[in-house]
PDB file of C-alpha atoms in Angstrom:
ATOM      1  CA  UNK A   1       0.000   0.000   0.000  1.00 66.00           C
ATOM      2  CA  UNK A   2       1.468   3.626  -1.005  1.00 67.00           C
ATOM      3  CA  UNK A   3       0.480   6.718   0.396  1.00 61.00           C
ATOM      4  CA  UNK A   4       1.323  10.120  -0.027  1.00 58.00           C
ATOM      5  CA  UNK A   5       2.747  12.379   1.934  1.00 55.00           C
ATOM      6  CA  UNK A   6       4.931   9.924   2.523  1.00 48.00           C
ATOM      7  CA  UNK A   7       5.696  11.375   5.977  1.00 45.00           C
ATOM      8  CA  UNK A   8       2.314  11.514   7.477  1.00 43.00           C
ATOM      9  CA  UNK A   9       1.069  14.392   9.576  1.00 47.00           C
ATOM     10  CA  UNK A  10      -0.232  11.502  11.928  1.00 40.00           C
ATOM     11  CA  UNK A  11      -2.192  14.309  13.571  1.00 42.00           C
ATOM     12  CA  UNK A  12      -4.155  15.075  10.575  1.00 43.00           C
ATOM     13  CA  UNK A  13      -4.716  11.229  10.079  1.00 43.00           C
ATOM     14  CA  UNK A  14      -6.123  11.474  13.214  1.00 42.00           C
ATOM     15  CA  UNK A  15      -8.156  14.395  13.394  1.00 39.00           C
ATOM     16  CA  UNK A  16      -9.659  13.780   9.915  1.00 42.00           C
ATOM     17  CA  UNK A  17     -10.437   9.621  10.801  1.00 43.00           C
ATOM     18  CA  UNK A  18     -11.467  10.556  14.341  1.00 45.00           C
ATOM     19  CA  UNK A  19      -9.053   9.099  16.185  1.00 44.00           C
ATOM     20  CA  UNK A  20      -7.290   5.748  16.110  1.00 43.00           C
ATOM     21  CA  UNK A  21      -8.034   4.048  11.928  1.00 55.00           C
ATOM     22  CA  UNK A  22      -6.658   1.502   9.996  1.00 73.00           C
ATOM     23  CA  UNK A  23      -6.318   2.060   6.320  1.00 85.00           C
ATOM     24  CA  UNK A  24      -7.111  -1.484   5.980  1.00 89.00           C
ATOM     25  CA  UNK A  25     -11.200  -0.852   7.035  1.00 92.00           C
ATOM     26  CA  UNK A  26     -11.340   2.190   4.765  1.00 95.00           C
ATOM     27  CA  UNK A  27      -9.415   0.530   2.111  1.00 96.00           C
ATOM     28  CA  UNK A  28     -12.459  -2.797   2.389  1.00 96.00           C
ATOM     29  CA  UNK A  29     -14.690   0.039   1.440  1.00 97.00           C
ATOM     30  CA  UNK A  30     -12.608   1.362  -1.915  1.00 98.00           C
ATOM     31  CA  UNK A  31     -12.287  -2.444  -2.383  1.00 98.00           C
ATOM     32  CA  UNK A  32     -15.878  -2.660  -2.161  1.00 98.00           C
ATOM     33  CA  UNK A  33     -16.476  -0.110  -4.691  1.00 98.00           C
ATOM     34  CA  UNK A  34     -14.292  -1.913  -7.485  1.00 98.00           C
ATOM     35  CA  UNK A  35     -16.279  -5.433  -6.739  1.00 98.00           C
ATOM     36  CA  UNK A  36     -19.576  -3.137  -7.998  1.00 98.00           C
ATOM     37  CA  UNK A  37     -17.321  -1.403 -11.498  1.00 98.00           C
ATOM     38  CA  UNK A  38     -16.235  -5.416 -11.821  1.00 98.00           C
ATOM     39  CA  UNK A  39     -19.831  -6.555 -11.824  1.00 98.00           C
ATOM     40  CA  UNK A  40     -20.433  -3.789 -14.635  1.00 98.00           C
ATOM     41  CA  UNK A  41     -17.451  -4.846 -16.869  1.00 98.00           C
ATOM     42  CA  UNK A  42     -15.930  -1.485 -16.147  1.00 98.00           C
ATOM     43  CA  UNK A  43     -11.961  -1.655 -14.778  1.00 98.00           C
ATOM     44  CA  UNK A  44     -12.036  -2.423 -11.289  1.00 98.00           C
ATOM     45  CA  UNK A  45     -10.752   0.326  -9.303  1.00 99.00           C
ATOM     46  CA  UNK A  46     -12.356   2.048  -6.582  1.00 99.00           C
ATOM     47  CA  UNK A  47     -12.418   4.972  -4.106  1.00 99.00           C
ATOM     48  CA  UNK A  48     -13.270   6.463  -0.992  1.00 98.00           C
ATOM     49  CA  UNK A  49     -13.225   9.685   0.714  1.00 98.00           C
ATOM     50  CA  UNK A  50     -13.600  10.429   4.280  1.00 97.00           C
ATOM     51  CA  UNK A  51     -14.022  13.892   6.291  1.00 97.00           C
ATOM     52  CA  UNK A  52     -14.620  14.128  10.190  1.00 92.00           C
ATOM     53  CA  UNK A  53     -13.737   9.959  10.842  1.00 88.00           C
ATOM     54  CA  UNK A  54     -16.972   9.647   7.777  1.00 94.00           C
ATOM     55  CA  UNK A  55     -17.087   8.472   4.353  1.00 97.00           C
ATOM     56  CA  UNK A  56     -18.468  11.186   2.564  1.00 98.00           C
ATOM     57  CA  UNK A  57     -18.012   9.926  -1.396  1.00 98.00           C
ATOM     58  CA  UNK A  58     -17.143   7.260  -2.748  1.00 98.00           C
ATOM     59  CA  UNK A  59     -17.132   5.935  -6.782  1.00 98.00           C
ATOM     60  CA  UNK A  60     -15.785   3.066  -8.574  1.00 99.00           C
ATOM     61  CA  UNK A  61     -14.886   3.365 -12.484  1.00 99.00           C
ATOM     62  CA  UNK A  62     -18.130   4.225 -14.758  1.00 99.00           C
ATOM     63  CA  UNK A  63     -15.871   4.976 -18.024  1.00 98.00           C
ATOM     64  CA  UNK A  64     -18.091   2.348 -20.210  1.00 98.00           C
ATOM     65  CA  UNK A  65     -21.557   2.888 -18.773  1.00 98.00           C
ATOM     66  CA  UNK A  66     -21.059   6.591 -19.024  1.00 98.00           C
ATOM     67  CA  UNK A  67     -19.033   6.924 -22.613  1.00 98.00           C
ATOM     68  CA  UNK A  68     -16.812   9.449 -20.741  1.00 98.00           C
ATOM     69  CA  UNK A  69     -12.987   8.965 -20.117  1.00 98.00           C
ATOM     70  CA  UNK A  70     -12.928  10.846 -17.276  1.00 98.00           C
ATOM     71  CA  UNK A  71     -15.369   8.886 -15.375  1.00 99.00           C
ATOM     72  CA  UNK A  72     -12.403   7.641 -13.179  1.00 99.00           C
ATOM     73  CA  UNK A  73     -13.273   6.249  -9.760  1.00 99.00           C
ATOM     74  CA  UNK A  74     -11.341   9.201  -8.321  1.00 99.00           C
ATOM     75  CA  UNK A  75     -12.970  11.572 -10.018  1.00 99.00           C
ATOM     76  CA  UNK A  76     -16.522  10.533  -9.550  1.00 99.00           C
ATOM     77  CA  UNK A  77     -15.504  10.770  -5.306  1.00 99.00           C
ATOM     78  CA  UNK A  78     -13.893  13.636  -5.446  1.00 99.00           C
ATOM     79  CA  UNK A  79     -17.304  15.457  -7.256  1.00 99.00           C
ATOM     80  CA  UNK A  80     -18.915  14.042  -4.364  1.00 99.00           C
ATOM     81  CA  UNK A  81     -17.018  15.085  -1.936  1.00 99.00           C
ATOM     82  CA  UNK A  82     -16.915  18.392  -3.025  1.00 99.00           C
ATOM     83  CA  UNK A  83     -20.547  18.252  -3.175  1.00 99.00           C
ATOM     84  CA  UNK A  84     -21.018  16.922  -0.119  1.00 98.00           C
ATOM     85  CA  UNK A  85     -18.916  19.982   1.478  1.00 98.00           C
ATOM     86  CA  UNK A  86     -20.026  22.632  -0.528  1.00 98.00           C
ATOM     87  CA  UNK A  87     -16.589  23.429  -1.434  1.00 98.00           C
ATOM     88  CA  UNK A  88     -13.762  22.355  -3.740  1.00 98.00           C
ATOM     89  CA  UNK A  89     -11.447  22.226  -1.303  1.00 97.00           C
ATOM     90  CA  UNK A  90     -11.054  19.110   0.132  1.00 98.00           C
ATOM     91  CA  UNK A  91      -7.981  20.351   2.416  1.00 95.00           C
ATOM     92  CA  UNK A  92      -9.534  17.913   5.541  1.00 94.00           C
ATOM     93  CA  UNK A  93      -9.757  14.618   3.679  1.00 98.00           C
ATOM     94  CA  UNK A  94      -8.477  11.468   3.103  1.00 97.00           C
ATOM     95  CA  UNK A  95      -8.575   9.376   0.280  1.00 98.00           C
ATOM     96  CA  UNK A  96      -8.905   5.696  -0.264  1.00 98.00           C
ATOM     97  CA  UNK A  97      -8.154   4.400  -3.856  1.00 98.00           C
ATOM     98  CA  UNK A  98      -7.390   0.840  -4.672  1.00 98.00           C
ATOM     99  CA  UNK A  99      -4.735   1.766  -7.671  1.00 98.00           C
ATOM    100  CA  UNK A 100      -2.438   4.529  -7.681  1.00 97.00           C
ATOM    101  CA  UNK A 101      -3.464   7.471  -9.127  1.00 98.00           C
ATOM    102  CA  UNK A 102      -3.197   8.545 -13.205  1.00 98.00           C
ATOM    103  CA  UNK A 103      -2.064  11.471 -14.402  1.00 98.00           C
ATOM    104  CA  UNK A 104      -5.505  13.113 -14.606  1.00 98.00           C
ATOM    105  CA  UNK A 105      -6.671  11.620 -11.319  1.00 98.00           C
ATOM    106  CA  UNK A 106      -3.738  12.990  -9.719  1.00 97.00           C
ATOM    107  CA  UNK A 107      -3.942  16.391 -11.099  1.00 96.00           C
ATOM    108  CA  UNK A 108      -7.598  16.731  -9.849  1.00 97.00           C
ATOM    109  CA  UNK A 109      -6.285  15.347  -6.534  1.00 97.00           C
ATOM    110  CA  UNK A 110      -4.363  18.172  -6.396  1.00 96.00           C
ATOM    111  CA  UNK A 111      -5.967  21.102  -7.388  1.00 95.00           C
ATOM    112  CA  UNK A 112      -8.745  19.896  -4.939  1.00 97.00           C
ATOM    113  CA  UNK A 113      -5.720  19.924  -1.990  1.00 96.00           C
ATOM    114  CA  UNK A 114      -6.675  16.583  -0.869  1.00 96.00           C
ATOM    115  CA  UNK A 115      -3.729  16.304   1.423  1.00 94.00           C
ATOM    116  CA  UNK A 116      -3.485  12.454   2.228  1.00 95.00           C
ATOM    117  CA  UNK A 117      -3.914  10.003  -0.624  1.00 96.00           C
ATOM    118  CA  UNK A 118      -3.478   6.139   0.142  1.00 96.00           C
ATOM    119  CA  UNK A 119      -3.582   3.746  -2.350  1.00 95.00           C
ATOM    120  CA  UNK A 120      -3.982  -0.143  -2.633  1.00 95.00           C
ATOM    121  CA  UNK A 121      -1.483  -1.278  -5.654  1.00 96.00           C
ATOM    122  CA  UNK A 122       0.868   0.728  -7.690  1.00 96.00           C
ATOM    123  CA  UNK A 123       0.161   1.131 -11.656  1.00 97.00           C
ATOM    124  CA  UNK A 124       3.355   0.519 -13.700  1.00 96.00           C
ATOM    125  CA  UNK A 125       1.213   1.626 -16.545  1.00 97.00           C
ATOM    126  CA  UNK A 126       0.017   4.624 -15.763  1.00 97.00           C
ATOM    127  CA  UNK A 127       0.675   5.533 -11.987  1.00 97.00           C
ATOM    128  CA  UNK A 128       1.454   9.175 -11.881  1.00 96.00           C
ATOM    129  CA  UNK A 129       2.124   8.966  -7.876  1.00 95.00           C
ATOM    130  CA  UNK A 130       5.134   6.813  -7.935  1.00 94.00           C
ATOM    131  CA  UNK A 131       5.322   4.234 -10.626  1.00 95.00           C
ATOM    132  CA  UNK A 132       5.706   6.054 -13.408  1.00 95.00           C
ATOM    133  CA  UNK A 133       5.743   9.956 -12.703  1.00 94.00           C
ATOM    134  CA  UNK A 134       6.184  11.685  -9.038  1.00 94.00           C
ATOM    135  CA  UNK A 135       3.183  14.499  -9.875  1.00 94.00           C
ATOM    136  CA  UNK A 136       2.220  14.741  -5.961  1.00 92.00           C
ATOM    137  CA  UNK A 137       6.098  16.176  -5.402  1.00 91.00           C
ATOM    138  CA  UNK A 138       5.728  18.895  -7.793  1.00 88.00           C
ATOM    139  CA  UNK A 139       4.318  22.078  -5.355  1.00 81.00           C
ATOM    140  CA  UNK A 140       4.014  23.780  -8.832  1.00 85.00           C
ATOM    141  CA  UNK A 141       1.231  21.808  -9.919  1.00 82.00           C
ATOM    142  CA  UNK A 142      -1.121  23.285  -7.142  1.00 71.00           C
ATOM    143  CA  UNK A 143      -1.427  26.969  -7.212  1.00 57.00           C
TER     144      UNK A 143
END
């Protein structure tokens, strides 16, 4: 399992999950989501994204049933969450995927200044955390 930052502000961890967590419970949940985009014969990858120790989005991949590319499972949380808060800024949160970020996911990651990401396996094909580009270590990238 990755995460990012990789030193975590432990504090925030626990201030956001309400005390003591284990990624692996939150994690069940993004794992739960990529069962569902399975069963629809989309890519299985899911996510989850918490505020306050409570899920507050979550998505799994919908690229197929929705023709659109950007229908990632990050993506679909992260409109969620934002519309769950009311803001873009999801500077309090935590996110759960089950495969490292892409590119695109990553970029929307941060702009919306998510500031914990964990995820389940890396992508040699397209991960844009650590595999195959380092986007979260860039502070240009979010303005």
């Amino acid at each position: 399992m990755g995460s990012f930052p990789e030193e975590h502000d432990w504090g925030l961890l626990q201030t956001v999950l309400g005390g003591e967590s284990s990624h692996e419970s939150w994690m069940q949940l993004a794992l739960e989501e990529a069962r569902v985009a399975a069963t629809e014969d989309e890519v299985p990858v899911g996510a989850v994204i918490l505020s306050g120790g409570r899920v507050i989005a979550s998505g799994h991949n919908q690229r197929e049933q929705l023709a659109d590319p950007t229908a990632h499972a990050e993506m679909i949380a992260l409109t969620q969450a934002a519309a769950s808060l009311g803001s873009w800024r999801l500077e309090n949160c935590v996110l759960y995927v089950t495969l490292e970020p892409c590119p695109m996911c990553a970029g929307a990651i941060l702009q919306a200044r998510v500031p914990c990401v964990v995820w389940g396996a890396a992508d040699p094909k397209a991960g844009a955390v650590e595999s195959l580009y380092r986007l979260f270590e860039d502070r240009r990238l979010n303005h």
